[in-house]
Amino acid sequence: MRLTSQEVYDKLINEDRILELQGQIKFFLGDVDIIVHQKDVVGNIIQEWLQGWLDKRGIEYAPSENTQMPPDFFLNPDDLTKNLLEVKAFNRNASPGFDIADFRMYEEEIIEKPYMLHVDYLIFGYDMSDDGIVTIKDLWLKKVWQITRRMRDWSINLQVKQNVVHKIRPGVWYSTQRGNYPMFRTMEDFISAIEEAVYQNPKTHNSAASWKRQFLDSYEKHYGERLVIPRWSDIEETYDK
């Protein structure tokens, strides 16, 4: 059986009623078995659980061989450019702490493979009680621009250490509090922010002049559509707090 990302999401919500389920993480070694209470392992376990769920439900997929970049699963094994699914999970009682991708790898990847922009992110917001009971509080299906934002000194939210750019980090897309940076509204605005960050980043600055043209050419070659990408300076204020 082949499903789209949306159909996977709908099946988890409506058929399996995942928001009503409870689980535990158990570990045994020799004659000792325990219930795991460490919350920081839950996210990785949920990602493995989803693969088991796909298998048990008879849903076709091909796993990705590149663990450093999205997606985790190709839901159409015959066409690895469509129905791409990335799984993320985080403690719902805290802000999302996962990485989206390595920035430099990502800005190169979407030129080489522009369809990677259309990866669907299946995001689990989990809770673990004091006695180790795991529940899923929220489940989202989002595109990358719907879960990313700018930051004060950069056009996109990045992990930056000693002025070296590392990972693209998510925003709090579900927050209704005032004073937060809004998520990007369109894919084109997200691309504008990526281009600006390529320019800002000392390690990619020299390639910034040709980055957008290369991306647009690649996207048009694959999709037959020439995107119109705004200049970051024209939209920057739109994404202020």
PDB file of C-alpha atoms in Angstrom:
ATOM      1  CA  MET A   1       0.000   0.000   0.000  1.00  0.00           C
ATOM      2  CA  ARG A   2       1.286   3.425  -0.924  1.00  0.00           C
ATOM      3  CA  LEU A   3       0.279   6.530   0.975  1.00  0.00           C
ATOM      4  CA  THR A   4       1.170  10.184   0.720  1.00  0.00           C
ATOM      5  CA  SER A   5       2.529  12.057   3.720  1.00  0.00           C
ATOM      6  CA  GLN A   6      -0.914  13.555   4.285  1.00  0.00           C
ATOM      7  CA  GLU A   7      -2.499  10.111   4.229  1.00  0.00           C
ATOM      8  CA  VAL A   8       0.073   8.835   6.737  1.00  0.00           C
ATOM      9  CA  TYR A   9      -0.789  11.747   9.014  1.00  0.00           C
ATOM     10  CA  ASP A  10      -4.531  11.180   8.600  1.00  0.00           C
ATOM     11  CA  LYS A  11      -4.169   7.465   9.337  1.00  0.00           C
ATOM     12  CA  LEU A  12      -2.214   8.129  12.529  1.00  0.00           C
ATOM     13  CA  ILE A  13      -4.761  10.691  13.730  1.00  0.00           C
ATOM     14  CA  ASN A  14      -8.077   9.238  12.594  1.00  0.00           C
ATOM     15  CA  GLU A  15      -7.571   5.472  12.438  1.00  0.00           C
ATOM     16  CA  ASP A  16      -4.887   4.760  15.024  1.00  0.00           C
ATOM     17  CA  ARG A  17      -5.970   7.695  17.220  1.00  0.00           C
ATOM     18  CA  ILE A  18      -2.381   8.287  18.223  1.00  0.00           C
ATOM     19  CA  LEU A  19      -3.271  11.233  20.444  1.00  0.00           C
ATOM     20  CA  GLU A  20      -5.221   8.845  22.698  1.00  0.00           C
ATOM     21  CA  LEU A  21      -2.541   6.147  23.016  1.00  0.00           C
ATOM     22  CA  GLN A  22      -0.083   5.467  25.826  1.00  0.00           C
ATOM     23  CA  GLY A  23       3.260   3.695  25.706  1.00  0.00           C
ATOM     24  CA  GLN A  24       6.441   2.933  27.609  1.00  0.00           C
ATOM     25  CA  ILE A  25      10.070   2.445  26.670  1.00  0.00           C
ATOM     26  CA  LYS A  26      11.512  -0.742  28.148  1.00  0.00           C
ATOM     27  CA  PHE A  27      15.094  -2.015  28.170  1.00  0.00           C
ATOM     28  CA  PHE A  28      16.454  -5.329  29.322  1.00  0.00           C
ATOM     29  CA  LEU A  29      19.972  -6.685  29.642  1.00  0.00           C
ATOM     30  CA  GLY A  30      20.437 -10.179  30.978  1.00  0.00           C
ATOM     31  CA  ASP A  31      17.899 -10.770  33.724  1.00  0.00           C
ATOM     32  CA  VAL A  32      17.389  -7.058  34.444  1.00  0.00           C
ATOM     33  CA  ASP A  33      14.676  -5.056  32.714  1.00  0.00           C
ATOM     34  CA  ILE A  34      13.678  -1.467  33.345  1.00  0.00           C
ATOM     35  CA  ILE A  35      11.194   1.150  32.239  1.00  0.00           C
ATOM     36  CA  VAL A  36      13.098   4.113  30.789  1.00  0.00           C
ATOM     37  CA  HIS A  37      12.384   7.468  32.407  1.00  0.00           C
ATOM     38  CA  GLN A  38      14.907   9.602  30.489  1.00  0.00           C
ATOM     39  CA  LYS A  39      12.973  12.010  28.290  1.00  0.00           C
ATOM     40  CA  ASP A  40      15.895  12.776  25.991  1.00  0.00           C
ATOM     41  CA  VAL A  41      15.738   9.321  24.372  1.00  0.00           C
ATOM     42  CA  VAL A  42      12.048   9.487  23.484  1.00  0.00           C
ATOM     43  CA  GLY A  43      12.472  11.435  20.238  1.00  0.00           C
ATOM     44  CA  ASN A  44      14.799   8.878  18.647  1.00  0.00           C
ATOM     45  CA  ILE A  45      12.577   6.019  19.814  1.00  0.00           C
ATOM     46  CA  ILE A  46       9.507   7.616  18.226  1.00  0.00           C
ATOM     47  CA  GLN A  47      11.345   7.907  14.908  1.00  0.00           C
ATOM     48  CA  GLU A  48      12.165   4.190  15.051  1.00  0.00           C
ATOM     49  CA  TRP A  49       8.621   3.415  16.147  1.00  0.00           C
ATOM     50  CA  LEU A  50       7.214   5.114  13.058  1.00  0.00           C
ATOM     51  CA  GLN A  51       9.265   2.841  10.817  1.00  0.00           C
ATOM     52  CA  GLY A  52       7.835  -0.139  12.700  1.00  0.00           C
ATOM     53  CA  TRP A  53       4.367   1.338  12.280  1.00  0.00           C
ATOM     54  CA  LEU A  54       4.856   1.690   8.521  1.00  0.00           C
ATOM     55  CA  ASP A  55       5.952  -1.944   8.351  1.00  0.00           C
ATOM     56  CA  LYS A  56       3.052  -3.224  10.450  1.00  0.00           C
ATOM     57  CA  ARG A  57       0.496  -1.283   8.423  1.00  0.00           C
ATOM     58  CA  GLY A  58       1.957  -2.532   5.144  1.00  0.00           C
ATOM     59  CA  ILE A  59       2.855   0.946   3.912  1.00  0.00           C
ATOM     60  CA  GLU A  60       5.568   0.978   1.265  1.00  0.00           C
ATOM     61  CA  TYR A  61       8.661   3.116   1.711  1.00  0.00           C
ATOM     62  CA  ALA A  62      12.368   3.247   1.034  1.00  0.00           C
ATOM     63  CA  PRO A  63      14.547   4.414   3.943  1.00  0.00           C
ATOM     64  CA  SER A  64      17.069   7.139   3.291  1.00  0.00           C
ATOM     65  CA  GLU A  65      20.725   6.167   3.258  1.00  0.00           C
ATOM     66  CA  ASN A  66      21.805   9.702   4.196  1.00  0.00           C
ATOM     67  CA  THR A  67      21.073  10.159   7.890  1.00  0.00           C
ATOM     68  CA  GLN A  68      22.487  13.711   7.868  1.00  0.00           C
ATOM     69  CA  MET A  69      19.840  15.177   5.577  1.00  0.00           C
ATOM     70  CA  PRO A  70      16.069  14.908   5.102  1.00  0.00           C
ATOM     71  CA  PRO A  71      14.044  12.876   4.351  1.00  0.00           C
ATOM     72  CA  ASP A  72      13.888   9.794   6.561  1.00  0.00           C
ATOM     73  CA  PHE A  73      11.502   7.965   4.237  1.00  0.00           C
ATOM     74  CA  PHE A  74      10.702   7.958   0.535  1.00  0.00           C
ATOM     75  CA  LEU A  75       7.028   7.001   0.435  1.00  0.00           C
ATOM     76  CA  ASN A  76       7.198   6.309  -3.305  1.00  0.00           C
ATOM     77  CA  PRO A  77      10.121   3.885  -3.742  1.00  0.00           C
ATOM     78  CA  ASP A  78       9.800   4.188  -7.540  1.00  0.00           C
ATOM     79  CA  ASP A  79      10.232   7.973  -7.566  1.00  0.00           C
ATOM     80  CA  LEU A  80      12.591   9.386  -4.967  1.00  0.00           C
ATOM     81  CA  THR A  81      11.634  12.970  -5.823  1.00  0.00           C
ATOM     82  CA  LYS A  82       8.066  12.825  -4.471  1.00  0.00           C
ATOM     83  CA  ASN A  83       6.302  12.023  -1.198  1.00  0.00           C
ATOM     84  CA  LEU A  84       9.333  12.634   0.994  1.00  0.00           C
ATOM     85  CA  LEU A  85       8.770  12.272   4.742  1.00  0.00           C
ATOM     86  CA  GLU A  86      11.004  13.509   7.543  1.00  0.00           C
ATOM     87  CA  VAL A  87      10.183  12.572  11.149  1.00  0.00           C
ATOM     88  CA  LYS A  88      10.910  14.868  14.083  1.00  0.00           C
ATOM     89  CA  ALA A  89       9.946  14.673  17.745  1.00  0.00           C
ATOM     90  CA  PHE A  90      10.359  16.908  20.771  1.00  0.00           C
ATOM     91  CA  ASN A  91       9.262  17.254  24.375  1.00  0.00           C
ATOM     92  CA  ARG A  92       5.990  19.172  24.166  1.00  0.00           C
ATOM     93  CA  ASN A  93       6.681  20.772  27.544  1.00  0.00           C
ATOM     94  CA  ALA A  94       9.690  22.581  26.069  1.00  0.00           C
ATOM     95  CA  SER A  95      10.443  24.403  22.827  1.00  0.00           C
ATOM     96  CA  PRO A  96      11.355  22.320  19.761  1.00  0.00           C
ATOM     97  CA  GLY A  97      14.972  21.292  20.203  1.00  0.00           C
ATOM     98  CA  PHE A  98      15.598  19.328  17.035  1.00  0.00           C
ATOM     99  CA  ASP A  99      17.775  20.354  14.089  1.00  0.00           C
ATOM    100  CA  ILE A 100      16.277  20.721  10.635  1.00  0.00           C
ATOM    101  CA  ALA A 101      19.519  20.277   8.703  1.00  0.00           C
ATOM    102  CA  ASP A 102      23.132  21.362   8.497  1.00  0.00           C
ATOM    103  CA  PHE A 103      22.953  24.795   6.878  1.00  0.00           C
ATOM    104  CA  ARG A 104      25.780  24.403   4.404  1.00  0.00           C
ATOM    105  CA  MET A 105      24.676  20.944   3.322  1.00  0.00           C
ATOM    106  CA  TYR A 106      21.097  22.160   2.948  1.00  0.00           C
ATOM    107  CA  GLU A 107      21.826  25.219   0.803  1.00  0.00           C
ATOM    108  CA  GLU A 108      23.883  23.008  -1.510  1.00  0.00           C
ATOM    109  CA  GLU A 109      21.338  20.183  -1.481  1.00  0.00           C
ATOM    110  CA  ILE A 110      18.380  22.268  -2.634  1.00  0.00           C
ATOM    111  CA  ILE A 111      20.375  23.426  -5.648  1.00  0.00           C
ATOM    112  CA  GLU A 112      21.302  19.886  -6.592  1.00  0.00           C
ATOM    113  CA  LYS A 113      17.919  18.429  -5.596  1.00  0.00           C
ATOM    114  CA  PRO A 114      15.288  21.193  -5.519  1.00  0.00           C
ATOM    115  CA  TYR A 115      12.553  18.700  -4.673  1.00  0.00           C
ATOM    116  CA  MET A 116      14.065  18.484  -1.181  1.00  0.00           C
ATOM    117  CA  LEU A 117      12.289  21.780  -0.513  1.00  0.00           C
ATOM    118  CA  HIS A 118       9.005  19.897  -0.579  1.00  0.00           C
ATOM    119  CA  VAL A 119       9.839  17.375   2.140  1.00  0.00           C
ATOM    120  CA  ASP A 120       6.949  16.907   4.562  1.00  0.00           C
ATOM    121  CA  TYR A 121       7.881  17.142   8.240  1.00  0.00           C
ATOM    122  CA  LEU A 122       5.858  14.831  10.491  1.00  0.00           C
ATOM    123  CA  ILE A 123       6.428  16.255  13.962  1.00  0.00           C
ATOM    124  CA  PHE A 124       5.512  14.519  17.216  1.00  0.00           C
ATOM    125  CA  GLY A 125       5.082  16.594  20.368  1.00  0.00           C
ATOM    126  CA  TYR A 126       5.408  14.046  23.184  1.00  0.00           C
ATOM    127  CA  ASP A 127       5.156  13.954  26.952  1.00  0.00           C
ATOM    128  CA  MET A 128       6.636  11.491  29.447  1.00  0.00           C
ATOM    129  CA  SER A 129       5.160  11.232  32.927  1.00  0.00           C
ATOM    130  CA  ASP A 130       7.183  10.576  36.076  1.00  0.00           C
ATOM    131  CA  ASP A 131       6.367   6.873  35.831  1.00  0.00           C
ATOM    132  CA  GLY A 132       7.568   6.657  32.230  1.00  0.00           C
ATOM    133  CA  ILE A 133       4.240   6.779  30.399  1.00  0.00           C
ATOM    134  CA  VAL A 134       4.704   8.310  26.939  1.00  0.00           C
ATOM    135  CA  THR A 135       1.846  10.111  25.208  1.00  0.00           C
ATOM    136  CA  ILE A 136       1.662  12.135  22.006  1.00  0.00           C
ATOM    137  CA  LYS A 137       0.187  15.537  22.776  1.00  0.00           C
ATOM    138  CA  ASP A 138       0.315  16.964  19.256  1.00  0.00           C
ATOM    139  CA  LEU A 139       1.100  15.793  15.758  1.00  0.00           C
ATOM    140  CA  TRP A 140       1.826  18.177  12.894  1.00  0.00           C
ATOM    141  CA  LEU A 141       2.539  17.834   9.185  1.00  0.00           C
ATOM    142  CA  LYS A 142       4.447  20.862   7.925  1.00  0.00           C
ATOM    143  CA  LYS A 143       6.662  22.155   5.143  1.00  0.00           C
ATOM    144  CA  VAL A 144      10.070  23.510   6.091  1.00  0.00           C
ATOM    145  CA  TRP A 145       9.094  27.170   5.657  1.00  0.00           C
ATOM    146  CA  GLN A 146       6.128  26.648   8.010  1.00  0.00           C
ATOM    147  CA  ILE A 147       8.419  25.730  10.919  1.00  0.00           C
ATOM    148  CA  THR A 148      11.304  28.169  10.371  1.00  0.00           C
ATOM    149  CA  ARG A 149      11.770  31.864  11.092  1.00  0.00           C
ATOM    150  CA  ARG A 150      14.372  34.602  11.162  1.00  0.00           C
ATOM    151  CA  MET A 151      16.446  35.532  14.212  1.00  0.00           C
ATOM    152  CA  ARG A 152      17.787  38.887  15.383  1.00  0.00           C
ATOM    153  CA  ASP A 153      21.110  38.910  13.540  1.00  0.00           C
ATOM    154  CA  TRP A 154      20.423  36.372  10.794  1.00  0.00           C
ATOM    155  CA  SER A 155      17.745  35.979   8.162  1.00  0.00           C
ATOM    156  CA  ILE A 156      17.000  32.440   9.331  1.00  0.00           C
ATOM    157  CA  ASN A 157      17.137  30.787  12.746  1.00  0.00           C
ATOM    158  CA  LEU A 158      20.552  29.135  12.964  1.00  0.00           C
ATOM    159  CA  GLN A 159      22.811  27.504  15.481  1.00  0.00           C
ATOM    160  CA  VAL A 160      25.874  29.761  15.400  1.00  0.00           C
ATOM    161  CA  LYS A 161      28.963  29.093  17.515  1.00  0.00           C
ATOM    162  CA  GLN A 162      31.914  31.512  17.485  1.00  0.00           C
ATOM    163  CA  ASN A 163      30.533  33.029  14.280  1.00  0.00           C
ATOM    164  CA  VAL A 164      30.470  29.613  12.598  1.00  0.00           C
ATOM    165  CA  VAL A 165      27.091  28.529  11.228  1.00  0.00           C
ATOM    166  CA  HIS A 166      26.046  24.971  12.000  1.00  0.00           C
ATOM    167  CA  LYS A 167      22.396  23.893  11.951  1.00  0.00           C
ATOM    168  CA  ILE A 168      19.077  25.327  10.811  1.00  0.00           C
ATOM    169  CA  ARG A 169      16.807  25.372  13.867  1.00  0.00           C
ATOM    170  CA  PRO A 170      13.005  25.495  14.021  1.00  0.00           C
ATOM    171  CA  GLY A 171      10.824  28.224  15.423  1.00  0.00           C
ATOM    172  CA  VAL A 172       7.841  27.705  17.710  1.00  0.00           C
ATOM    173  CA  TRP A 173       5.279  27.442  14.939  1.00  0.00           C
ATOM    174  CA  TYR A 174       2.378  26.597  17.266  1.00  0.00           C
ATOM    175  CA  SER A 175       2.870  29.561  19.608  1.00  0.00           C
ATOM    176  CA  THR A 176       0.211  32.252  19.804  1.00  0.00           C
ATOM    177  CA  GLN A 177       2.245  34.510  22.082  1.00  0.00           C
ATOM    178  CA  ARG A 178       3.014  38.014  20.939  1.00  0.00           C
ATOM    179  CA  GLY A 179       6.638  38.983  20.598  1.00  0.00           C
ATOM    180  CA  ASN A 180       7.743  35.861  18.729  1.00  0.00           C
ATOM    181  CA  TYR A 181       9.210  35.965  15.251  1.00  0.00           C
ATOM    182  CA  PRO A 182       6.598  34.669  12.779  1.00  0.00           C
ATOM    183  CA  MET A 183       7.228  31.648  10.601  1.00  0.00           C
ATOM    184  CA  PHE A 184       7.897  32.196   6.913  1.00  0.00           C
ATOM    185  CA  ARG A 185       4.656  32.527   4.987  1.00  0.00           C
ATOM    186  CA  THR A 186       5.829  31.153   1.653  1.00  0.00           C
ATOM    187  CA  MET A 187       8.497  28.961   0.156  1.00  0.00           C
ATOM    188  CA  GLU A 188       9.770  31.960  -1.809  1.00  0.00           C
ATOM    189  CA  ASP A 189      10.316  33.984   1.361  1.00  0.00           C
ATOM    190  CA  PHE A 190      12.138  31.031   2.914  1.00  0.00           C
ATOM    191  CA  ILE A 191      14.434  30.855  -0.124  1.00  0.00           C
ATOM    192  CA  SER A 192      15.069  34.591   0.177  1.00  0.00           C
ATOM    193  CA  ALA A 193      16.156  34.047   3.783  1.00  0.00           C
ATOM    194  CA  ILE A 194      18.435  31.168   2.777  1.00  0.00           C
ATOM    195  CA  GLU A 195      20.047  33.321   0.082  1.00  0.00           C
ATOM    196  CA  GLU A 196      20.649  36.123   2.572  1.00  0.00           C
ATOM    197  CA  ALA A 197      22.176  33.675   5.064  1.00  0.00           C
ATOM    198  CA  VAL A 198      24.474  32.348   2.336  1.00  0.00           C
ATOM    199  CA  TYR A 199      25.617  35.952   1.905  1.00  0.00           C
ATOM    200  CA  GLN A 200      25.938  36.553   5.658  1.00  0.00           C
ATOM    201  CA  ASN A 201      27.851  33.355   6.376  1.00  0.00           C
ATOM    202  CA  PRO A 202      31.620  33.920   5.973  1.00  0.00           C
ATOM    203  CA  LYS A 203      32.147  30.368   4.723  1.00  0.00           C
ATOM    204  CA  THR A 204      29.597  30.713   1.910  1.00  0.00           C
ATOM    205  CA  HIS A 205      29.808  34.448   1.227  1.00  0.00           C
ATOM    206  CA  ASN A 206      31.868  34.040  -1.949  1.00  0.00           C
ATOM    207  CA  SER A 207      29.199  31.881  -3.584  1.00  0.00           C
ATOM    208  CA  ALA A 208      26.322  34.211  -2.678  1.00  0.00           C
ATOM    209  CA  ALA A 209      26.380  36.175  -5.945  1.00  0.00           C
ATOM    210  CA  SER A 210      25.479  33.119  -8.018  1.00  0.00           C
ATOM    211  CA  TRP A 211      23.522  31.106  -5.452  1.00  0.00           C
ATOM    212  CA  LYS A 212      20.031  32.318  -6.351  1.00  0.00           C
ATOM    213  CA  ARG A 213      20.565  31.957 -10.090  1.00  0.00           C
ATOM    214  CA  GLN A 214      21.829  28.397  -9.653  1.00  0.00           C
ATOM    215  CA  PHE A 215      18.858  27.536  -7.467  1.00  0.00           C
ATOM    216  CA  LEU A 216      16.309  29.102  -9.828  1.00  0.00           C
ATOM    217  CA  ASP A 217      17.819  27.330 -12.841  1.00  0.00           C
ATOM    218  CA  SER A 218      17.746  23.990 -11.045  1.00  0.00           C
ATOM    219  CA  TYR A 219      14.182  24.453  -9.781  1.00  0.00           C
ATOM    220  CA  GLU A 220      12.953  25.475 -13.230  1.00  0.00           C
ATOM    221  CA  LYS A 221      14.678  22.518 -14.858  1.00  0.00           C
ATOM    222  CA  HIS A 222      12.969  20.111 -12.470  1.00  0.00           C
ATOM    223  CA  TYR A 223       9.504  21.691 -12.177  1.00  0.00           C
ATOM    224  CA  GLY A 224       9.205  23.770 -15.348  1.00  0.00           C
ATOM    225  CA  GLU A 225       8.479  26.869 -13.282  1.00  0.00           C
ATOM    226  CA  ARG A 226      10.607  29.968 -12.767  1.00  0.00           C
ATOM    227  CA  LEU A 227      10.144  31.148  -9.209  1.00  0.00           C
ATOM    228  CA  VAL A 228      10.154  34.807  -8.261  1.00  0.00           C
ATOM    229  CA  ILE A 229      12.257  35.235  -5.125  1.00  0.00           C
ATOM    230  CA  PRO A 230      12.017  38.572  -3.297  1.00  0.00           C
ATOM    231  CA  ARG A 231      15.064  40.372  -1.971  1.00  0.00           C
ATOM    232  CA  TRP A 232      15.462  39.852   1.755  1.00  0.00           C
ATOM    233  CA  SER A 233      15.715  43.597   2.318  1.00  0.00           C
ATOM    234  CA  ASP A 234      12.221  43.993   0.829  1.00  0.00           C
ATOM    235  CA  ILE A 235      10.563  41.501   3.170  1.00  0.00           C
ATOM    236  CA  GLU A 236      12.769  41.625   6.269  1.00  0.00           C
ATOM    237  CA  GLU A 237      10.440  43.879   8.249  1.00  0.00           C
ATOM    238  CA  THR A 238       7.542  41.533   7.518  1.00  0.00           C
ATOM    239  CA  TYR A 239       9.225  38.978   9.742  1.00  0.00           C
ATOM    240  CA  ASP A 240      10.097  41.243  12.650  1.00  0.00           C
ATOM    241  CA  LYS A 241       8.599  40.500  16.045  1.00  0.00           C
TER     242      LYS A 241
END
